[in-house]
Short mmCIF file of C-alpha atoms in Angstrom, two decimals:
data_model
loop_
_atom_site.label_atom_id
_atom_site.label_comp_id
_atom_site.label_asym_id
_atom_site.label_seq_id
_atom_site.Cartn_x
_atom_site.Cartn_y
_atom_site.Cartn_z
CA MET A 59 0.00 0.00 0.00
CA MET A 60 3.01 2.27 0.37
CA LEU A 61 3.98 2.06 -3.32
CA LEU A 62 1.59 4.77 -4.61
CA PRO A 63 2.94 7.54 -2.32
CA ARG A 64 6.46 6.53 -3.30
CA ILE A 65 5.60 6.85 -6.99
CA PHE A 66 4.05 10.28 -6.47
CA PHE A 67 7.05 11.37 -4.42
CA GLY A 68 9.42 10.22 -7.17
CA LEU A 69 7.41 12.06 -9.85
CA PHE A 70 7.31 15.18 -7.68
CA CYS A 71 11.11 15.11 -7.31
CA LEU A 72 11.50 14.63 -11.04
CA ALA A 73 9.32 17.69 -11.73
CA ILE A 74 11.32 19.79 -9.28
CA ALA A 75 14.55 18.66 -10.92
CA GLU A 76 13.27 19.69 -14.37
CA ILE A 77 12.40 23.16 -13.04
CA ILE A 78 15.87 23.50 -11.54
CA LEU A 79 17.52 22.37 -14.76
CA PHE A 80 15.77 24.83 -17.03
CA HIS A 81 15.49 27.86 -14.73
CA THR A 82 18.73 27.91 -12.79
CA ASP A 83 22.43 27.40 -13.29
CA SER A 84 22.71 25.13 -10.27
CA LYS A 85 24.05 21.60 -10.42
CA TRP A 86 21.75 18.97 -11.94
CA THR A 87 19.49 17.26 -9.42
CA ASP A 88 20.02 13.51 -9.41
CA CYS A 89 16.55 12.33 -10.46
CA GLY A 90 17.63 8.76 -11.03
CA LEU A 91 18.97 8.52 -7.51
CA VAL A 92 15.94 10.28 -6.01
CA ILE A 93 13.47 7.98 -7.77
CA LEU A 94 15.40 4.83 -6.91
CA GLU A 95 15.62 5.90 -3.27
CA ALA A 96 11.93 6.83 -3.18
CA LEU A 97 11.04 3.39 -4.51
CA LYS A 98 13.53 1.62 -2.29
CA PRO A 99 12.64 -2.09 -2.55
CA GLY A 100 11.04 -3.88 0.35
CA ARG A 101 11.41 -7.47 1.39
CA HIS A 102 8.44 -9.20 -0.16
CA ILE A 103 6.94 -9.77 -3.55
CA VAL A 104 4.29 -7.16 -4.40
CA SER A 105 0.76 -8.38 -3.72
CA ASP A 106 -1.80 -9.01 -6.44
CA VAL A 107 -3.75 -5.89 -5.41
CA HIS A 108 -3.12 -2.99 -7.81
CA SER A 109 -3.21 0.70 -7.12
CA PRO A 110 -5.76 2.72 -9.15
CA LEU A 111 -2.81 4.25 -11.04
CA GLU A 112 -1.60 0.83 -12.13
CA GLU A 113 -5.08 -0.33 -13.13
CA GLU A 114 -5.54 2.78 -15.25
CA LYS A 115 -2.09 2.38 -16.79
CA GLU A 116 -2.71 -1.24 -17.74
CA HIS A 117 -6.15 -0.40 -19.15
CA GLU A 118 -4.76 2.36 -21.33
CA THR A 119 -1.83 0.30 -22.61
CA SER A 120 -3.47 -3.12 -22.79
CA VAL A 121 -3.08 -3.42 -26.57
CA GLU A 122 0.47 -2.14 -26.97
CA CYS A 123 1.60 -4.03 -23.86
CA HIS A 124 0.27 -7.38 -25.05
CA GLY A 125 3.18 -9.83 -24.70
CA ARG A 126 5.36 -7.07 -23.21
CA ARG A 127 4.39 -7.00 -19.54
CA ILE A 128 7.35 -7.37 -17.22
CA PHE A 129 7.22 -7.90 -13.48
CA MET A 130 10.27 -6.60 -11.59
CA TYR A 131 10.95 -8.24 -8.24
CA ASP A 132 10.95 -5.98 -5.20
CA LEU A 133 14.22 -7.26 -3.75
CA PRO A 134 15.64 -6.41 -0.33
CA SER A 135 17.87 -3.35 -0.67
CA LYS A 136 20.99 -5.35 0.17
CA PHE A 137 20.77 -6.87 -3.31
CA ASN A 138 20.82 -3.54 -5.18
CA VAL A 139 20.21 0.04 -4.01
CA ASN A 140 22.03 -0.36 -0.69
CA TYR A 141 25.30 -0.30 -2.63
CA TYR A 142 24.92 3.44 -3.13
CA LEU A 143 22.48 4.43 -0.37
CA ASN A 144 25.08 3.13 2.08
CA GLU A 145 28.10 5.39 1.53
CA THR A 146 30.30 3.10 3.59
CA LEU A 147 29.88 0.52 0.84
CA CYS A 148 30.23 2.66 -2.27
CA ARG A 149 33.00 4.83 -0.81
CA GLY A 150 35.68 2.19 -0.45
CA GLY A 151 33.62 -0.70 0.90
CA LEU A 152 33.34 -2.52 -2.44
CA MET A 153 36.79 -1.68 -3.81
CA ALA A 154 39.17 -0.20 -1.26
CA TRP A 155 41.01 1.92 -3.84
CA MET A 156 37.95 3.29 -5.64
CA ASP A 157 35.04 5.57 -4.74
CA LEU A 158 31.98 4.31 -6.61
CA CYS A 159 29.40 6.67 -5.11
CA GLU A 160 29.50 9.23 -7.94
CA ARG A 161 29.23 6.45 -10.51
CA PHE A 162 25.78 5.54 -9.22
CA GLN A 163 24.50 9.07 -9.83
CA HIS A 164 21.76 9.78 -12.39
CA GLY A 165 20.42 6.24 -12.38
CA GLY A 166 23.85 4.70 -13.07
CA TYR A 167 24.94 7.14 -15.80
CA GLY A 168 27.46 8.69 -13.41
CA ARG A 169 28.58 12.22 -12.67
CA ARG A 170 27.43 14.81 -15.17
CA TYR A 171 30.34 16.12 -17.22
CA TYR A 172 30.71 19.90 -17.54
CA LEU A 173 32.98 21.82 -19.90
CA ALA A 174 34.03 25.37 -20.51
CA GLU A 175 32.54 26.60 -23.79
CA ASN A 176 35.91 26.78 -25.51
CA GLU A 177 36.74 23.14 -24.77
CA TYR A 178 34.60 21.77 -27.57
CA GLU A 179 33.96 23.37 -30.95
CA GLY A 180 30.57 21.87 -31.69
CA GLN A 181 27.58 20.82 -29.67
CA TRP A 182 28.15 20.21 -26.01
CA ASP A 183 25.57 20.28 -23.28
CA GLY A 184 24.58 18.50 -20.09
CA ASP A 185 23.97 15.15 -21.80
CA TRP A 186 27.48 13.82 -21.23
CA TYR A 187 28.58 11.83 -18.19
CA ASP A 188 31.72 10.48 -16.57
CA ARG A 189 30.47 6.94 -17.01
CA ASP A 190 31.50 3.54 -15.71
CA PHE A 191 30.76 0.58 -17.93
CA TYR A 192 30.18 -1.66 -14.90
CA MET A 193 27.08 0.35 -13.92
CA LEU A 194 24.71 -1.36 -16.37
CA GLU A 195 22.96 -3.14 -13.50
CA ALA A 196 21.98 0.21 -11.97
CA ILE A 197 21.07 1.61 -15.41
CA PHE A 198 18.72 -1.27 -16.23
CA HIS A 199 17.17 -1.12 -12.75
CA SER A 200 16.55 2.61 -13.08
CA ARG A 201 15.12 2.30 -16.59
CA MET A 202 12.87 -0.60 -15.60
CA LEU A 203 11.27 1.55 -12.90
CA THR A 204 9.69 3.67 -15.64
CA TYR A 205 9.20 0.93 -18.24
CA THR A 206 5.81 1.51 -19.89
CA CYS A 207 4.63 -2.09 -19.68
CA ARG A 208 5.87 -2.88 -16.20
CA THR A 209 3.16 -4.70 -14.26
CA LEU A 210 2.76 -4.98 -10.49
CA ASP A 211 0.85 -8.25 -10.87
CA PRO A 212 3.22 -11.20 -11.41
CA LYS A 213 0.32 -13.32 -12.67
CA LYS A 214 -0.03 -11.00 -15.68
CA ALA A 215 3.68 -10.95 -16.49
CA ASP A 216 5.15 -12.21 -19.75
CA ALA A 217 8.64 -11.99 -18.26
CA PHE A 218 10.29 -11.41 -14.87
CA PHE A 219 13.23 -9.10 -14.19
CA VAL A 220 15.57 -9.72 -11.25
CA PRO A 221 17.19 -6.34 -10.35
CA TYR A 222 20.16 -7.87 -8.55
CA TYR A 223 23.45 -5.94 -8.89
CA THR A 224 25.32 -9.15 -9.55
CA GLY A 225 28.64 -7.78 -10.76
CA ILE A 226 28.74 -5.06 -8.11
CA ASP A 227 27.99 -7.59 -5.36
CA ALA A 228 30.85 -9.75 -6.67
CA LEU A 229 33.48 -6.98 -6.45
CA PRO A 230 34.71 -7.63 -2.88
CA LEU A 231 35.14 -11.32 -3.69
CA LEU A 232 36.80 -10.83 -7.08
CA TYR A 233 39.39 -8.42 -5.69
CA ALA A 234 39.83 -10.03 -2.27
CA LYS A 235 43.45 -10.51 -1.17
CA PRO A 236 45.02 -12.76 -0.25
CA ASN A 237 43.22 -15.30 -2.42
CA THR A 238 42.84 -17.89 0.33
CA PHE A 239 40.91 -21.14 0.30
CA ASP A 240 38.15 -19.41 2.27
CA THR A 241 37.87 -16.71 -0.40
CA PHE A 242 37.77 -19.34 -3.14
CA GLU A 243 34.91 -21.16 -1.40
CA LYS A 244 32.97 -17.89 -1.03
CA ARG A 245 33.48 -17.08 -4.71
CA LYS A 246 32.36 -20.58 -5.61
CA ALA A 247 29.13 -20.17 -3.60
CA PHE A 248 28.41 -16.70 -5.00
CA GLY A 249 24.76 -16.15 -5.96
CA SER A 250 23.31 -18.64 -3.50
CA GLU A 251 21.65 -15.91 -1.43
CA ILE A 252 19.61 -14.39 -4.29
CA VAL A 253 18.54 -17.84 -5.51
CA ASP A 254 17.41 -18.72 -1.99
CA TRP A 255 15.41 -15.47 -1.86
CA LEU A 256 13.66 -16.29 -5.15
CA ASP A 257 12.94 -19.81 -3.95
CA GLN A 258 11.40 -18.58 -0.70
CA ASN A 259 9.65 -15.37 -1.82
CA ALA A 260 8.71 -16.06 -5.44
CA HIS A 261 8.48 -19.84 -5.40
CA GLU A 262 5.49 -20.11 -7.74
CA PHE A 263 6.95 -17.93 -10.50
CA TRP A 264 10.59 -18.92 -10.13
CA HIS A 265 9.86 -22.65 -10.33
CA LYS A 266 7.00 -22.62 -12.85
CA TYR A 267 9.38 -22.68 -15.83
CA GLN A 268 12.64 -23.19 -13.92
CA GLY A 269 13.66 -19.57 -14.55
CA ARG A 270 13.17 -19.63 -18.33
CA ASP A 271 10.84 -16.62 -18.26
CA HIS A 272 13.27 -14.61 -16.10
CA PHE A 273 16.09 -12.27 -17.08
CA ILE A 274 18.86 -10.43 -15.29
CA MET A 275 21.57 -7.89 -16.10
CA LEU A 276 25.19 -8.82 -15.34
CA GLY A 277 27.29 -5.67 -15.51
CA ARG A 278 30.63 -7.39 -16.06
CA THR A 279 32.23 -9.73 -18.60
CA CYS A 280 31.18 -13.37 -18.54
CA SER A 281 34.57 -14.57 -17.23
CA ASP A 282 33.73 -12.95 -13.87
CA PHE A 283 30.87 -15.44 -13.45
CA ARG A 284 32.83 -18.61 -14.22
CA PRO A 285 34.41 -20.47 -11.28
CA ARG A 286 38.20 -20.64 -11.59
CA ARG A 287 40.89 -20.95 -8.96
CA GLU A 288 42.42 -17.52 -9.56
CA TRP A 289 39.36 -15.54 -10.61
CA GLY A 290 35.62 -15.63 -11.15
CA THR A 291 32.60 -16.84 -9.20
CA GLY A 292 30.28 -19.84 -9.18
CA TRP A 293 27.30 -17.82 -10.47
CA VAL A 294 26.73 -20.08 -13.51
CA ASP A 295 26.39 -23.12 -11.25
CA ARG A 296 23.42 -21.76 -9.31
CA PRO A 297 20.09 -23.60 -9.83
CA TYR A 298 18.18 -22.51 -12.98
CA MET A 299 20.82 -19.93 -13.96
CA SER A 300 21.53 -21.82 -17.17
CA ASN A 301 17.87 -21.18 -18.08
CA VAL A 302 17.66 -17.48 -17.14
CA VAL A 303 18.31 -14.98 -19.97
CA GLN A 304 21.42 -13.16 -18.83
CA LEU A 305 22.32 -9.81 -20.36
CA THR A 306 25.99 -8.95 -20.07
CA ILE A 307 28.65 -6.81 -21.74
CA GLU A 308 30.38 -9.93 -23.09
CA SER A 309 28.85 -13.37 -23.52
CA GLU A 310 29.86 -16.99 -24.09
CA LYS A 311 26.95 -19.28 -23.32
CA GLU A 312 23.67 -19.71 -25.21
CA ASN A 313 21.55 -18.08 -22.49
CA GLU A 314 23.88 -15.05 -22.35
CA GLN A 315 23.50 -12.06 -24.64
CA ALA A 316 25.92 -9.16 -24.92
CA VAL A 317 24.49 -5.64 -24.91
CA PRO A 318 26.36 -2.38 -25.65
CA TYR A 319 28.72 -0.87 -23.14
CA PRO A 320 27.36 2.43 -21.80
CA THR A 321 29.15 5.39 -23.36
CA ALA A 322 29.49 8.97 -22.11
CA PHE A 323 26.54 10.29 -24.13
CA HIS A 324 22.99 9.94 -22.75
CA PRO A 325 20.74 12.38 -24.68
CA SER A 326 17.88 13.93 -22.75
CA SER A 327 15.51 14.18 -25.73
CA PRO A 328 15.03 12.94 -29.32
CA GLU A 329 16.11 16.40 -30.49
CA ARG A 330 19.45 16.15 -28.67
CA LEU A 331 20.02 12.72 -30.17
CA ARG A 332 19.26 13.92 -33.70
CA SER A 333 21.51 16.94 -33.15
CA TRP A 334 24.42 14.68 -32.19
CA VAL A 335 23.92 12.38 -35.19
CA SER A 336 23.95 15.47 -37.44
CA GLU A 337 27.18 16.62 -35.77
CA VAL A 338 28.74 13.22 -36.46
CA GLU A 339 27.61 13.35 -40.09
CA ARG A 340 29.16 16.81 -40.63
CA ALA A 341 32.45 16.07 -38.83
CA GLU A 342 35.61 16.84 -40.82
CA ARG A 343 37.79 13.73 -40.67
CA THR A 344 41.46 14.56 -41.07
CA PHE A 345 42.97 11.23 -39.95
CA LEU A 346 42.79 7.95 -41.81
CA VAL A 347 42.75 5.96 -38.58
CA VAL A 348 43.02 6.41 -34.82
CA TYR A 349 44.04 4.08 -32.02
CA VAL A 350 42.92 4.84 -28.47
CA GLY A 351 44.56 2.34 -26.16
CA ALA A 352 47.78 1.16 -24.59
CA PRO A 353 50.29 -1.63 -25.28
CA ARG A 354 49.74 -4.69 -23.10
CA PRO A 355 53.15 -6.42 -22.94
CA GLU A 356 52.00 -8.56 -19.99
CA LEU A 357 49.49 -10.34 -22.27
CA ASP A 358 51.44 -12.82 -24.41
CA TRP A 359 48.61 -13.24 -26.91
CA SER A 360 47.83 -9.54 -27.29
CA ILE A 361 48.43 -7.79 -30.62
CA ARG A 362 48.23 -4.34 -29.04
CA GLY A 363 51.99 -3.96 -29.25
CA ILE A 364 51.88 -4.60 -33.01
CA VAL A 365 48.98 -2.15 -33.44
CA SER A 366 50.70 0.55 -31.37
CA ARG A 367 53.99 0.14 -33.21
CA GLU A 368 52.49 0.38 -36.70
CA CYS A 369 50.43 3.40 -35.68
CA LYS A 370 53.47 5.23 -34.29
CA GLU A 371 55.60 4.39 -37.32
CA ALA A 372 52.92 5.65 -39.69
CA GLY A 373 53.06 9.13 -38.17
CA ASN A 374 50.36 11.30 -36.71
CA THR A 375 48.90 12.42 -40.05
CA SER A 376 47.94 8.85 -41.04
CA CYS A 377 47.43 7.15 -37.67
CA HIS A 378 46.68 9.27 -34.64
CA MET A 379 47.31 7.55 -31.32
CA VAL A 380 45.99 8.37 -27.86
CA ASP A 381 48.16 6.45 -25.38
CA CYS A 382 45.96 5.36 -22.47
CA SER A 383 49.02 4.33 -20.46
CA LYS A 384 49.71 8.06 -20.08
CA LEU A 385 46.10 9.28 -19.91
CA THR A 386 43.04 8.01 -18.05
CA CYS A 387 41.02 7.49 -21.23
CA SER A 388 37.96 6.11 -19.45
CA HIS A 389 37.37 9.48 -17.76
CA SER A 390 38.36 11.81 -20.63
CA PRO A 391 35.29 11.78 -22.90
CA VAL A 392 36.06 15.13 -24.57
CA LEU A 393 39.46 14.11 -25.88
CA ILE A 394 38.27 10.64 -26.88
CA TYR A 395 35.22 11.80 -28.83
CA LYS A 396 37.05 14.69 -30.50
CA THR A 397 39.65 12.17 -31.68
CA PHE A 398 37.10 9.71 -33.05
CA LEU A 399 35.17 12.51 -34.78
CA GLN A 400 38.35 13.38 -36.72
CA SER A 401 39.04 9.85 -37.97
CA ASN A 402 37.64 7.60 -40.69
CA PHE A 403 38.64 4.35 -38.95
CA CYS A 404 39.37 3.26 -35.37
CA LEU A 405 41.46 0.25 -34.33
CA GLN A 406 39.86 -2.15 -31.85
CA PRO A 407 42.29 -4.92 -30.76
CA ARG A 408 41.27 -7.12 -27.85
CA GLY A 409 42.06 -5.95 -24.32
CA ASP A 410 41.75 -7.90 -21.07
CA SER A 411 38.88 -9.67 -22.82
CA ALA A 412 37.54 -9.84 -26.35
CA THR A 413 35.33 -6.73 -26.21
CA ARG A 414 36.09 -3.04 -25.59
CA ARG A 415 34.01 -0.06 -24.54
CA SER A 416 36.06 1.95 -27.05
CA THR A 417 34.21 0.13 -29.84
CA PHE A 418 31.00 1.95 -28.94
CA ASP A 419 32.70 5.32 -28.33
CA CYS A 420 34.18 4.93 -31.80
CA MET A 421 30.92 4.08 -33.61
CA ILE A 422 28.85 6.69 -31.77
CA ALA A 423 31.33 9.23 -33.20
CA GLY A 424 30.85 7.78 -36.71
CA SER A 425 34.28 6.19 -36.98
CA ILE A 426 34.47 2.79 -38.67
CA PRO A 427 35.79 0.05 -36.32
CA VAL A 428 38.60 -2.26 -37.38
CA PHE A 429 38.41 -5.61 -35.59
CA PHE A 430 41.03 -8.32 -35.28
CA HIS A 431 38.95 -11.01 -33.55
CA ARG A 432 35.37 -12.03 -34.32
CA ASP A 433 34.44 -12.19 -30.64
CA SER A 434 35.15 -8.46 -30.32
CA ALA A 435 31.74 -7.68 -31.84
CA TYR A 436 30.35 -10.05 -34.47
CA SER A 437 29.50 -12.96 -32.15
CA GLN A 438 28.51 -10.66 -29.30
CA TYR A 439 26.17 -7.78 -30.17
CA THR A 440 23.83 -9.61 -32.53
CA TRP A 441 20.78 -7.70 -31.28
CA HIS A 442 22.26 -4.24 -31.83
CA LEU A 443 24.56 -4.50 -34.87
CA PRO A 444 23.79 -5.40 -38.53
CA GLN A 445 24.09 -9.03 -39.60
CA ASP A 446 26.62 -8.12 -42.31
CA PRO A 447 29.84 -7.05 -40.53
CA SER A 448 31.36 -5.67 -43.74
CA SER A 449 28.59 -3.07 -43.93
CA TYR A 450 29.98 -1.16 -40.95
CA SER A 451 33.44 -2.55 -40.08
CA VAL A 452 36.78 -3.88 -41.34
CA PHE A 453 38.21 -7.23 -40.28
CA ILE A 454 41.89 -8.19 -40.25
CA SER A 455 42.66 -11.38 -38.37
CA GLU A 456 45.22 -11.45 -35.57
CA ASP A 457 47.13 -14.14 -37.47
CA GLU A 458 47.36 -11.89 -40.54
CA LEU A 459 48.67 -9.09 -38.38
CA LYS A 460 51.29 -11.36 -36.80
CA ASP A 461 52.33 -12.35 -40.34
CA ALA A 462 53.14 -8.68 -40.99
CA LYS A 463 50.02 -7.67 -42.91
CA SER A 464 49.85 -3.88 -42.95
CA ILE A 465 46.78 -2.30 -41.36
CA LEU A 466 47.40 0.99 -43.14
CA LYS A 467 47.59 -0.62 -46.59
CA VAL A 468 44.28 -2.40 -46.02
CA LEU A 469 42.54 0.81 -44.95
CA GLU A 470 44.09 2.88 -47.74
CA SER A 471 42.45 0.52 -50.24
CA TYR A 472 38.97 1.71 -49.21
CA PHE A 473 37.62 4.32 -51.64
CA PRO A 474 35.82 7.40 -50.25
CA GLU A 475 32.48 6.17 -51.63
CA ARG A 476 32.74 2.90 -49.72
CA ILE A 477 33.81 4.68 -46.55
CA GLN A 478 30.79 6.99 -46.81
CA LYS A 479 28.43 4.06 -47.35
CA MET A 480 29.80 2.31 -44.25
CA ARG A 481 29.49 5.52 -42.22
CA ASP A 482 25.88 5.95 -43.37
CA THR A 483 25.16 2.47 -42.03
CA ILE A 484 26.72 3.40 -38.68
CA LEU A 485 24.71 6.64 -38.55
CA SER A 486 21.53 4.60 -39.01
CA PHE A 487 22.12 2.45 -35.90
CA ILE A 488 23.79 4.96 -33.55
CA PRO A 489 20.43 5.37 -31.69
CA ASN A 490 20.44 1.60 -30.97
CA LEU A 491 23.83 1.81 -29.22
CA ILE A 492 23.04 4.68 -26.84
CA TYR A 493 21.32 4.52 -23.45
CA ASN A 494 18.97 7.51 -23.59
CA ASN A 495 17.93 9.75 -20.74
CA PHE A 496 14.39 9.63 -22.15
CA SER A 497 12.05 6.85 -23.23
CA ASN A 498 10.68 6.22 -26.70
CA SER A 499 7.12 5.05 -27.25
CA ILE A 500 6.76 1.31 -26.70
CA SER A 501 5.59 0.99 -30.33
CA SER A 502 8.31 3.23 -31.78
CA ASN A 503 10.57 1.75 -34.46
CA GLN A 504 13.53 3.69 -33.07
CA LYS A 505 14.75 2.17 -29.82
CA ASP A 506 17.77 2.85 -27.68
CA ALA A 507 20.10 0.14 -26.36
CA PHE A 508 17.93 -0.56 -23.31
CA GLU A 509 14.62 -0.65 -25.22
CA LEU A 510 16.01 -2.87 -27.97
CA SER A 511 17.47 -5.23 -25.36
CA ILE A 512 14.11 -5.53 -23.60
CA GLU A 513 12.29 -6.16 -26.88
CA ARG A 514 14.71 -8.96 -27.81
CA VAL A 515 14.53 -10.47 -24.32
CA LEU A 516 10.76 -10.65 -24.60
CA GLU A 517 11.02 -12.29 -28.02
CA ARG A 518 13.50 -14.87 -26.75
CA ILE A 519 11.39 -15.68 -23.69
CA ALA A 520 8.23 -15.91 -25.83
CA ASP A 521 9.96 -18.41 -28.16
CA SER A 522 11.19 -20.39 -25.17
CA MET A 523 7.71 -20.49 -23.62
CA LYS A 524 6.14 -21.55 -26.90
CA GLY A 525 8.53 -24.47 -27.21
CA LEU A 526 8.14 -25.40 -23.55
CA ARG A 527 4.34 -25.43 -23.71
CA ALA A 528 4.38 -27.45 -26.90
CA THR A 529 6.32 -30.19 -25.15
CA GLY A 530 4.38 -29.93 -21.90
CA GLY A 531 7.36 -28.52 -20.00
CA GLY A 532 7.36 -26.45 -16.83
CA SER A 533 6.62 -27.37 -13.26
CA LYS A 534 3.86 -29.81 -12.43
#
């Protein structure tokens, strides 16, 4: 019964924040944080009784929400929002050397990035953030709170979302030192607590299809959820987790699906998004190719050293390099985006894992990515990128590079007409790669990264349910 006042309180805070934004020069009010705090989860599944607001909402959207209703579990705060409401945790409690509190701001988008007017010759406004790509769990949680077809009645749901900050919860275990036997056993048992909660508090819905109609966001790479002696957790070994649709920034298993890394740009309106795409289209590109990264000599298999060396030898006019060993690239969005806007191509060798956030920074700036391993994008982001990789990217295998194939010669063979055609393709799907700070209509053809992910999740679950019912599957 307390949910309705919380909703009104959250909407009231949002309205106040909008007034502040447009009528004062004061710092942006953190609406995402206010709304999440106002709707701080309780400890039990929401009852079947709806508020009048929810009944009206479902009546008005009954047609467009057919097959799209999602029930989000009301988890105890220790599984999600407590990680930023409790400053002891986010300010050194999760990672002793890192303050994560600011990264939770604005619903997971992070601290708003401000610039002096002369720092950027083009459009620049309050839609840019000092982002952290591990905050996708908070981003999805925040966006689901305002999802048009969210239902408060689990019996009406077509799918179930578990807003557990899995990757964030795993941080103290992943970086625990020394890596003792006790730590290994804790990492191996990771995830047991949330599964126990689902079993006890949502038994009917969790067991009905053994988790096949559930999904969750994992804000780290898949290797963090595999049990190994030196690293990882036992998440994948938890009951039903092989059935649950798991969204992640890098996937391996069939029930895992990679979604775009969050970038620094989160437009506040369709107009701001269109304005940015126009800016990208008009950008004057003076470099053939750019490489934003650092050599990784400690990784025997890495080709980054080869890429860095060829780029340096080519000279700054052909290959412009931003050395991230000398600059904190992850928190320098101005420099990074200005660089990508000036280049036709961007080099994307593998890093600690197959995928890179830089891939999305590069494409959002209209630069054409050059990949050296198929797992860097082609096998990963199948929901958000075109089926034909050659329509938007260049591929040179790592083996070819090790055999002294020249990157520059390959790229110089691309005629301006082909480059323009590839860039036009990228311009067409930029909206699908960005996490907006606004919501499109549920029936809109243009969807952002979150909306497209949710649509594909629902399609996958619907297909799974259809097959399961056809064979008489599910709980008895």
